[in-house]
Short mmCIF file of C-alpha atoms in Angstrom, two decimals:
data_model
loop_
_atom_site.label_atom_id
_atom_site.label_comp_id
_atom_site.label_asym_id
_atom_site.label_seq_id
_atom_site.Cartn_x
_atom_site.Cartn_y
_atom_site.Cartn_z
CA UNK M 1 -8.00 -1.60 46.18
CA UNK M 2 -5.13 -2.67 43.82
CA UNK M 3 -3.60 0.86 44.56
CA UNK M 4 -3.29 0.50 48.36
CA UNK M 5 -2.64 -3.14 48.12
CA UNK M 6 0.92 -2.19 45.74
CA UNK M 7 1.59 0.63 48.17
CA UNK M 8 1.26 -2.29 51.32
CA UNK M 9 3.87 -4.56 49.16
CA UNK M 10 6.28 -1.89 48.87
CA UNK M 11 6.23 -0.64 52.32
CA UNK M 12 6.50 -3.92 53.56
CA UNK M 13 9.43 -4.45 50.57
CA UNK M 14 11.02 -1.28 52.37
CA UNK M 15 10.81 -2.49 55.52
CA UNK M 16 12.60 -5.93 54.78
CA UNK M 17 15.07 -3.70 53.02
CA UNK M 18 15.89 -1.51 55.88
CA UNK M 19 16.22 -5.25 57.97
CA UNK M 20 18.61 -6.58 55.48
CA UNK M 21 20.71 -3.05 55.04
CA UNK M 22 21.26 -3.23 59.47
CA UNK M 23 22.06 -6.56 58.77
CA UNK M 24 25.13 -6.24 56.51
CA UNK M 25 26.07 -3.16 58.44
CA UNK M 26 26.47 -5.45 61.51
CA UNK M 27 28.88 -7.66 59.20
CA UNK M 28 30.46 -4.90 57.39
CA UNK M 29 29.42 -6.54 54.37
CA UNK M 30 28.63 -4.20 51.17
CA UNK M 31 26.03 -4.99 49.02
CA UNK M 32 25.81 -4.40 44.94
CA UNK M 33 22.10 -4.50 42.99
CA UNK M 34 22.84 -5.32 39.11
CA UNK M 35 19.84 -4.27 37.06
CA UNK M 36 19.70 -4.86 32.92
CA UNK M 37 17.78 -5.59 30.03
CA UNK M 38 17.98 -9.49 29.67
CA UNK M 39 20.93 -10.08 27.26
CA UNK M 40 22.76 -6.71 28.46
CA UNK M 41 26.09 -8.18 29.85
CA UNK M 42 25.64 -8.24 33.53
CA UNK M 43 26.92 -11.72 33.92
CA UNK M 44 29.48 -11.40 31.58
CA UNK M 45 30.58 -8.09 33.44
CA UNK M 46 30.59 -9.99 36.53
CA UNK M 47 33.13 -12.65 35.34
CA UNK M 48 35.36 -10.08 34.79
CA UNK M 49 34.64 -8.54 38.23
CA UNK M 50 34.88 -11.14 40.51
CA UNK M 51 38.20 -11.92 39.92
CA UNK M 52 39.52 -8.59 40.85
CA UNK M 53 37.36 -7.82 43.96
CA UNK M 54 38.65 -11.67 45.28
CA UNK M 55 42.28 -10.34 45.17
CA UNK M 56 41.66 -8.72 48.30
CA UNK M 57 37.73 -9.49 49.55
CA UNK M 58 35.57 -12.33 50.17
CA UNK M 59 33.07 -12.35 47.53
CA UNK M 60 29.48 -14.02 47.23
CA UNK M 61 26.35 -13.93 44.62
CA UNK M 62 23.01 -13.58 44.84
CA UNK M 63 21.53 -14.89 41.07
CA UNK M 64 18.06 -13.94 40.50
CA UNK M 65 16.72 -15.74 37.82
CA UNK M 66 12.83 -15.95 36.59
CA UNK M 67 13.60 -19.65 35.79
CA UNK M 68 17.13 -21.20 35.47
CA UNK M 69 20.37 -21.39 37.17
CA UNK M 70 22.47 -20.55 33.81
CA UNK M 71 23.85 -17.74 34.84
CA UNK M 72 25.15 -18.96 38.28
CA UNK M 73 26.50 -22.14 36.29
CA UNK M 74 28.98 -19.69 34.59
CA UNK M 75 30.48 -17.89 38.07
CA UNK M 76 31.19 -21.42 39.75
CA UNK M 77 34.41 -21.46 38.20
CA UNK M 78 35.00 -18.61 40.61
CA UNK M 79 34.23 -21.34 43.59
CA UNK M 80 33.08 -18.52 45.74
CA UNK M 81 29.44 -18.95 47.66
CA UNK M 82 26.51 -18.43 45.33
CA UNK M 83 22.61 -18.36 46.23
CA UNK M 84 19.97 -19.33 43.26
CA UNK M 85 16.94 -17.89 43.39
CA UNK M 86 14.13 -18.08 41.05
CA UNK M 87 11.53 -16.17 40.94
CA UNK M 88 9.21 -18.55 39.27
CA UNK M 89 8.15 -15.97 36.70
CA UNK M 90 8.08 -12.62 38.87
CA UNK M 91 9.98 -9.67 36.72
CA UNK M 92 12.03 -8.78 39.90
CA UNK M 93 13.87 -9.45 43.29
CA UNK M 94 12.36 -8.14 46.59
CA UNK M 95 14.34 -7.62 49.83
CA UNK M 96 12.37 -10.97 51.38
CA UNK M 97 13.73 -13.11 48.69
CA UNK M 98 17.10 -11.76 49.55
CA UNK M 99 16.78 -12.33 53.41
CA UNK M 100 15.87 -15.68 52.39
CA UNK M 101 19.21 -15.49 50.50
CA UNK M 102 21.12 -14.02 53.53
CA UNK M 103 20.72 -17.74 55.73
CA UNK M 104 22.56 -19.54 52.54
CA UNK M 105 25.52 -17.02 52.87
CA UNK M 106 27.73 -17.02 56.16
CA UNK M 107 27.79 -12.99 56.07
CA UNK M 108 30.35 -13.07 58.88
CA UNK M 109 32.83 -14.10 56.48
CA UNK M 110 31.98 -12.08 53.60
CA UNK M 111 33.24 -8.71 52.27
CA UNK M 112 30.83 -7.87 49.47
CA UNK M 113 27.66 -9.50 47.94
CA UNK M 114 27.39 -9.07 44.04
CA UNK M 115 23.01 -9.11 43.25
CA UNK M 116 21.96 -9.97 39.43
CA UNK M 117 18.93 -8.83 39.50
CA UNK M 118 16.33 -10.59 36.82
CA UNK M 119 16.76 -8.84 33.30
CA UNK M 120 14.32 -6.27 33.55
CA UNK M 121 14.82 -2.16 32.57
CA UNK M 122 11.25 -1.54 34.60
CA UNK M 123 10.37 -3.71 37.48
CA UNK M 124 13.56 -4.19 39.75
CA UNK M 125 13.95 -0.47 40.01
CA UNK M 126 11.10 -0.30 42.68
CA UNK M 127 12.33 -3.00 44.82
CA UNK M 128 15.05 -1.67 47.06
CA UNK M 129 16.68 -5.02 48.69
CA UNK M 130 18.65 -3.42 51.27
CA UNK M 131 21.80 -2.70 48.54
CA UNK M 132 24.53 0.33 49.35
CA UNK M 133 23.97 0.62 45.30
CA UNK M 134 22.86 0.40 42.49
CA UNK M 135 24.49 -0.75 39.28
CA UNK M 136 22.59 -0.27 36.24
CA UNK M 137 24.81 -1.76 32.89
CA UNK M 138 23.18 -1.34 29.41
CA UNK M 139 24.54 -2.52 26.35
CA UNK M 140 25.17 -0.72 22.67
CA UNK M 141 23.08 -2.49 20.70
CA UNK M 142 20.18 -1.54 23.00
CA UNK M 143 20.07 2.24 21.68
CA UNK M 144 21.20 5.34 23.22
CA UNK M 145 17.13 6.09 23.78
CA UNK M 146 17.02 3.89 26.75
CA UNK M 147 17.78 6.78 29.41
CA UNK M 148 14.86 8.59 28.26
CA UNK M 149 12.50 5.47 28.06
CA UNK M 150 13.85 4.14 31.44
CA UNK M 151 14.62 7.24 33.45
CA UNK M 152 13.88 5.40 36.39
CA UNK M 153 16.80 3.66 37.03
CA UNK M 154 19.09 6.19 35.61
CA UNK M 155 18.68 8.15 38.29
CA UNK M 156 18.87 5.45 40.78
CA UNK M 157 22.07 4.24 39.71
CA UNK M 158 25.26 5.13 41.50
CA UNK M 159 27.20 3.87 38.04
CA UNK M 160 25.91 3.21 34.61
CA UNK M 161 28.37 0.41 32.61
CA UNK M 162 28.06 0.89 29.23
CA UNK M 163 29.11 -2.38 27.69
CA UNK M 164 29.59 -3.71 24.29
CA UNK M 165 31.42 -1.26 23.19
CA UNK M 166 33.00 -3.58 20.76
CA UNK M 167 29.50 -3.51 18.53
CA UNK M 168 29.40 0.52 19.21
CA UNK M 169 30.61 0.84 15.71
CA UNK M 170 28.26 -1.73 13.33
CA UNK M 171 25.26 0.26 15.54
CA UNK M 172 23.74 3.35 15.46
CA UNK M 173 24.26 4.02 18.78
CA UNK M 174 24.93 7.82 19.31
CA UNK M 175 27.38 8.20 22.71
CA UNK M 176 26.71 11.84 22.91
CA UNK M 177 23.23 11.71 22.95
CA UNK M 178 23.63 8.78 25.49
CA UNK M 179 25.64 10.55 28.13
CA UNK M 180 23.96 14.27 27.51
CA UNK M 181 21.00 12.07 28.62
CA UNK M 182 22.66 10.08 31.58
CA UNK M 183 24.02 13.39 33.14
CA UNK M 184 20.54 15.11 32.65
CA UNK M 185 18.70 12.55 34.98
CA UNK M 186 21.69 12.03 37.21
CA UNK M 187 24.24 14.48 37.40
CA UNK M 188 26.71 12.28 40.13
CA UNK M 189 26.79 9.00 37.98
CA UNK M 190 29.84 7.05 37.25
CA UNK M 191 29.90 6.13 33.63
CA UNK M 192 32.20 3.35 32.59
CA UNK M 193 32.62 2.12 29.27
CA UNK M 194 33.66 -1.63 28.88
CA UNK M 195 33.17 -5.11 26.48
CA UNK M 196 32.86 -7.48 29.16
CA UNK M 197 33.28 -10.19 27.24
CA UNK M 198 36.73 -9.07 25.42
CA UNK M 199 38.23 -7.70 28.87
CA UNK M 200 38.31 -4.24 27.53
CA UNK M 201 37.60 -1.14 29.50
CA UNK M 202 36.93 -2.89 32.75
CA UNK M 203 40.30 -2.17 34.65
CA UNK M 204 38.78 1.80 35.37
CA UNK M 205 35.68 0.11 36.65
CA UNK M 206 37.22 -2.57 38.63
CA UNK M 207 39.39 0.78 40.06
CA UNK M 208 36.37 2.34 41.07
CA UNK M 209 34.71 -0.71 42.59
CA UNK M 210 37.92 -1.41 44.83
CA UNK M 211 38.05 1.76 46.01
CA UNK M 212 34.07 2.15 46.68
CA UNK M 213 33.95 -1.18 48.44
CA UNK M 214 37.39 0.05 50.59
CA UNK M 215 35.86 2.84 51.93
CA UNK B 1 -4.14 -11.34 49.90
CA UNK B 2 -1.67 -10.13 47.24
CA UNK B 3 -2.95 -13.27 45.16
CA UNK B 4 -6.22 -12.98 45.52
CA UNK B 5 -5.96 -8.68 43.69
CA UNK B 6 -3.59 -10.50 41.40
CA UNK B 7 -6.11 -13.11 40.09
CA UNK B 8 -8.69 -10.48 40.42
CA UNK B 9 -6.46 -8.44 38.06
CA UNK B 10 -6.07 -10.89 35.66
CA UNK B 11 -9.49 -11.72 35.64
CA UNK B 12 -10.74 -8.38 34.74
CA UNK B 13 -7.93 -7.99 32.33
CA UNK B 14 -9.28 -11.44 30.87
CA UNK B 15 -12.48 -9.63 30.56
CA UNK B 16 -12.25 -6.83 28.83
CA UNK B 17 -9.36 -8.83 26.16
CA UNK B 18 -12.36 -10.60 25.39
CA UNK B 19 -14.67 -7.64 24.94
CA UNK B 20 -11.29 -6.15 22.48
CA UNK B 21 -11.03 -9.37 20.96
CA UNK B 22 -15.24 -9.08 20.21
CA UNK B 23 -15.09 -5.63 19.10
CA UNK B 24 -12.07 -6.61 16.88
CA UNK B 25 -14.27 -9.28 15.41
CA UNK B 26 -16.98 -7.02 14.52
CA UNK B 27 -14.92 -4.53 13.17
CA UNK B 28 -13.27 -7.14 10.87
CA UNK B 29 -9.86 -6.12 12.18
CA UNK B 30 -6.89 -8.08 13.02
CA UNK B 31 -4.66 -7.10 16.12
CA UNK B 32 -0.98 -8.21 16.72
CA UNK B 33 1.14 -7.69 20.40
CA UNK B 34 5.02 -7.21 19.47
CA UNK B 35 7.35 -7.77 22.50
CA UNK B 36 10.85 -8.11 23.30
CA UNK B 37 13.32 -6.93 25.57
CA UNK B 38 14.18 -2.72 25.61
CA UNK B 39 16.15 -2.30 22.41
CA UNK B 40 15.59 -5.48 20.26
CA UNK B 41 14.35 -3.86 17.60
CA UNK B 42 10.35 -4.05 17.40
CA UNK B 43 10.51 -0.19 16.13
CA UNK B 44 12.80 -1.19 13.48
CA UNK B 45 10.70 -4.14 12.48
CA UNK B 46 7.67 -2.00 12.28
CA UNK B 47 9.47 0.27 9.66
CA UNK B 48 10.30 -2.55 7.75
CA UNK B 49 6.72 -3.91 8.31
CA UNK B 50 3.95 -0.86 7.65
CA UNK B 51 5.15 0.11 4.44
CA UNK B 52 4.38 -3.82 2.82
CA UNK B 53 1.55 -4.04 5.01
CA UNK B 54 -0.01 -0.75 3.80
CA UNK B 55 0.07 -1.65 -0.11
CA UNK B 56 -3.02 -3.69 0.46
CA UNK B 57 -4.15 -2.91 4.19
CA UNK B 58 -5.05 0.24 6.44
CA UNK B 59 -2.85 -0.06 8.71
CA UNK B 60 -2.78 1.50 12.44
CA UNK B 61 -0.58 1.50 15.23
CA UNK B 62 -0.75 1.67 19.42
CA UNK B 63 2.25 2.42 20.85
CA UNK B 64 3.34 1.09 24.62
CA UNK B 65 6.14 3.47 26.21
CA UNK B 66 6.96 4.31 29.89
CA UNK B 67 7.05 7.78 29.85
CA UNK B 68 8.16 8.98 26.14
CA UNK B 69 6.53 9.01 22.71
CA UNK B 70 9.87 8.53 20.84
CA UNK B 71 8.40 5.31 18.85
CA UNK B 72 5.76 6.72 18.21
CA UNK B 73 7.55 9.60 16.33
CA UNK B 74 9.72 7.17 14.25
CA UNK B 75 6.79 6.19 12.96
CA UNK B 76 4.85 9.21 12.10
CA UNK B 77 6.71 9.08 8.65
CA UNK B 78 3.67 6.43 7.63
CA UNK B 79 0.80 8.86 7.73
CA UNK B 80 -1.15 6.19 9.60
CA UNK B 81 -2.97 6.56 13.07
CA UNK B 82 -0.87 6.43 16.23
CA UNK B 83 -1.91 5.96 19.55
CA UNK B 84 0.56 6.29 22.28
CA UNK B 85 0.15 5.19 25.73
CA UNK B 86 2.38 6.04 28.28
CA UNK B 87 1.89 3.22 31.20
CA UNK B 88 3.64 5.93 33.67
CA UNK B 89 6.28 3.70 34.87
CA UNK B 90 4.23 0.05 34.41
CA UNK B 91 5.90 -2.22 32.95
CA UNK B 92 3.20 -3.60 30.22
CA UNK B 93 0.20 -3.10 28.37
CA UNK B 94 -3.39 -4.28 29.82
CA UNK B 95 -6.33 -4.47 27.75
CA UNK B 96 -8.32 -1.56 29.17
CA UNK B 97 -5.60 0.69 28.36
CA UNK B 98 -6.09 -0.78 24.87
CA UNK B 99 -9.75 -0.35 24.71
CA UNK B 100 -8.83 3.38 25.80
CA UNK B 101 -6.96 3.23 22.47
CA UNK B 102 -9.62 1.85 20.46
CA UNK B 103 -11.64 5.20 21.45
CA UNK B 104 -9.12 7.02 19.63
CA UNK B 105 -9.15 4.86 16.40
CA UNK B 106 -11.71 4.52 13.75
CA UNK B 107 -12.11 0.53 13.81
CA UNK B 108 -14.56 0.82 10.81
CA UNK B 109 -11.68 2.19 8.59
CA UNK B 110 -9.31 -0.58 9.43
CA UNK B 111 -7.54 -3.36 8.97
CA UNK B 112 -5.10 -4.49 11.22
CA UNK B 113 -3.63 -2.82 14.02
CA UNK B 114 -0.29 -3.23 15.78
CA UNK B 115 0.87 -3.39 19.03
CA UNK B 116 4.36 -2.18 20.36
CA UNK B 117 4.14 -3.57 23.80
CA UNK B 118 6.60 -2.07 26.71
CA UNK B 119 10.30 -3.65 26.20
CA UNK B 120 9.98 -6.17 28.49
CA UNK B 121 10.63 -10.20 28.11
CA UNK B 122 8.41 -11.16 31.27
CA UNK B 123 5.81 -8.59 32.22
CA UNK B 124 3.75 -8.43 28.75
CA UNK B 125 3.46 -11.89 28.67
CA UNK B 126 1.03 -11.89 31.48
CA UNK B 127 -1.54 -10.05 29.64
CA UNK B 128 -3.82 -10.59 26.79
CA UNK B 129 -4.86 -7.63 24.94
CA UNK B 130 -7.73 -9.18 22.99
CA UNK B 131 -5.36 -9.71 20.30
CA UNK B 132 -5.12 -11.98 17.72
CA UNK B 133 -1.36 -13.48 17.56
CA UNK B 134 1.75 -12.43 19.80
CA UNK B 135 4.80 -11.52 17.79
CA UNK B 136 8.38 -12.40 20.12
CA UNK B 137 11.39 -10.39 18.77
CA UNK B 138 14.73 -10.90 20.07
CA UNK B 139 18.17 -10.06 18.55
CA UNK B 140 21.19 -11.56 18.33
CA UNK B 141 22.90 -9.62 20.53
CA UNK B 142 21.12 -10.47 23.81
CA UNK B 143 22.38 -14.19 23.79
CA UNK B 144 20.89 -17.83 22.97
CA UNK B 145 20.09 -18.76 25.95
CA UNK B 146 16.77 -15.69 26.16
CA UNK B 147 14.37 -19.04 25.37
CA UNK B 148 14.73 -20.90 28.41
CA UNK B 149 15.24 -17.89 30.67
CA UNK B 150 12.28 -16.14 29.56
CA UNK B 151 10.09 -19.21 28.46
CA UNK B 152 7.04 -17.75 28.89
CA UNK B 153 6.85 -15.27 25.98
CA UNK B 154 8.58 -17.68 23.49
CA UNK B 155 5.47 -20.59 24.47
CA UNK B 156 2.96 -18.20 23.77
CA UNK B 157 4.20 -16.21 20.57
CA UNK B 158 2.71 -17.08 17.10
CA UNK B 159 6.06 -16.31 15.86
CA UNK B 160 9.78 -15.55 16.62
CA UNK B 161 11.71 -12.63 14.65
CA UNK B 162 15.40 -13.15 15.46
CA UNK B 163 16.76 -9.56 14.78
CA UNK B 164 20.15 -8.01 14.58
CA UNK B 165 21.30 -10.86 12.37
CA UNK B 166 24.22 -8.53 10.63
CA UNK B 167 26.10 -8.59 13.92
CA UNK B 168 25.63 -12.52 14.93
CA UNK B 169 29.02 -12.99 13.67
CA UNK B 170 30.51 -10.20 16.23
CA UNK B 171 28.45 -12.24 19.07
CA UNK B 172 28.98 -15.52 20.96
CA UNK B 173 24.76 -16.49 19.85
CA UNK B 174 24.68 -20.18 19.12
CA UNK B 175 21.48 -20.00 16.46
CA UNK B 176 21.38 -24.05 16.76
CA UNK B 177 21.09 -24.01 20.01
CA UNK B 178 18.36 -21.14 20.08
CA UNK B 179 16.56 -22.58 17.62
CA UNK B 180 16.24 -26.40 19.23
CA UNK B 181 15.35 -24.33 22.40
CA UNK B 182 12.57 -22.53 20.37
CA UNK B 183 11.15 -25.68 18.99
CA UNK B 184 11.18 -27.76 22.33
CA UNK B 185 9.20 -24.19 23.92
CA UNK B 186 7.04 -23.81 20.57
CA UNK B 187 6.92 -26.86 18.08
CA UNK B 188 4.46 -24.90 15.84
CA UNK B 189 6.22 -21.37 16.08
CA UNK B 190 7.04 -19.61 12.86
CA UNK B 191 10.71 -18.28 12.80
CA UNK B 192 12.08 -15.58 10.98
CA UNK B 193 15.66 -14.16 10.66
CA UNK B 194 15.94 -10.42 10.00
CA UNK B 195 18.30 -7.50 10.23
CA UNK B 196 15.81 -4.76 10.59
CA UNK B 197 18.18 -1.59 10.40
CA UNK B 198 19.50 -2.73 7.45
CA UNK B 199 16.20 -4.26 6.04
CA UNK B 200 17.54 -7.67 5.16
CA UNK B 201 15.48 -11.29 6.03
CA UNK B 202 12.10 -8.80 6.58
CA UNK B 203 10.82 -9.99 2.84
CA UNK B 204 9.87 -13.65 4.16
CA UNK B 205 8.31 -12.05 7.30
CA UNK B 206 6.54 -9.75 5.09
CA UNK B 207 5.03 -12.50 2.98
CA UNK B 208 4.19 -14.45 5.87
CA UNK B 209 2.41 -11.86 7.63
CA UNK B 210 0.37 -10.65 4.68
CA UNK B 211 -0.66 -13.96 4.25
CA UNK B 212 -1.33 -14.88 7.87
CA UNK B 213 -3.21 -11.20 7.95
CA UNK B 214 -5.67 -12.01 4.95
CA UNK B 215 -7.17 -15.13 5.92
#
């Protein structure tokens, strides 16, 4: 019962997903799906992000949150459009939550929608929202075992940030192992390596995003 | 009818964490549930742990992974028993998958058993095992503000081990403000400061849990 019941929730998850994917077709608007550990950098990658993608494209945020609004309170400096939602204690967004999120946001208007998914390595990975990609940033001090524990969304991920690379050297975080393992599950990834909160390494990735998002 | 198999699932889960927690009883054998985010450091911590706990316990452990037994292996180093379940992609630990574990353990023989939950700050919370306290671990590294965005774990854990103290000073973490937000959550919490790589602050969190262990 539980079984076919799961497999009902993600069809209908797909379903809204394939809705919401037409949708920003229709507006030309591209759509990004951030997925960490909680603590991994993902807002502190976007402040560094947004400010590059608004030199030339009309950016918004979706913030999922399982509680607060603290991580939307740090982008308002930005004063772009951002949606809240909180998932009252659910470990993940789902593509209804972000059609909710769609009729806050004039997509007509918009260029590119930035997700933050709630900090989760497991959950988010089975909820497609209607995204073009996945993002999937994971931090130093997390371990370089985290590919192998989480293959999931290692392979879903069009580009893995690694961030924190600032700590990479009071850890004992082995890079080698760490990309031998990121190319294993997903030989096309883009790997990036940045410390989002000194500025460091994030011109290449803010390269590559332009250019994805141009095409 | 998604909440209706939801409450059913945590009903039966409810069930048979009382039947563990019984069996426990019996047995004379105390069972802890360590969780934290991927990458905290709950491995770590149990280095720094079995080796105290084993001067005047029998000490065995049940291992929570996605898909990999590399924990587990860390550990083998103790000589102790091992279980490892591998929740196939799910995101936490239920108590029937512990009681499957229990099959594989000689209760008779022991005397406390722990727990490395799936890395996960939300998930885990949701479900009792039958066991006796919660242990929260979270390190420096993944930011103050993990309390109030992931409240749920920090109001229901027996106590907090801040890890990854030897690189606070390298991070942004407020500890005064994580701690206030700790207290407000979790007035009676127990909270511990440790750098378990390097094995410094685990000797007050040793003494502590010994103590809390042989009452």
């Amino acid at each position: 019962m539980e079984i076919k019941v799961l497999k009902n929730v993600l069809d209908k998850n797909k379903d809204q997903a394939e809705e919401n994917r037409n949708l920003l077709d229709e507006h030309n608007v591209k759509m990004l799906n951030f997925i960490s550990s909680p603590g991994a950098g993902k807002t502190s990658l976007l402040e560094q992000t947004i400010p590059e993608l608004q030199k030339t494209m009309k950016v918004a945020v979706i913030e999922g949150d399982a509680y607060t609004s603290r991580d939307a309170e740090r982008l308002q400096k930005f004063g772009i459009p951002i949606v809240q939602i909180n998932t009252e204690g659910a470990c993940h967004l789902d593509s209804n939550s972000i059609r909710n999120a769609f009729r806050q946001l004039d997509l007509q208007s918009l260029d590119v929608i930035l997700v933050e998914n709630v900090g989760n390595l497991i959950c988010p990975t089975g909820f497609d929202l209607g995204e073009g990609y996945c993002i999937a940033v994971l931090s130093t001090t997390e371990g370089d075992d985290k590919p192998s524990k989480y293959p999931m969304l290692f392979r879903k991920a069009k580009a893995v940030v690694l961030n924190k690379m600032d700590l990479l050297s009071y850890t004992s975080f082995e890079k080698d192992n760490f990309v031998k393992d990121i190319y294993e599950l997903n030989p096309q990834v883009q790997l990036f390596e940045t410390s989002a909160t000194q500025g460091t390494g994030t011109g290449e990735w803010n390269t590559w995003l332009n250019r994805m998002l141009s095409v």
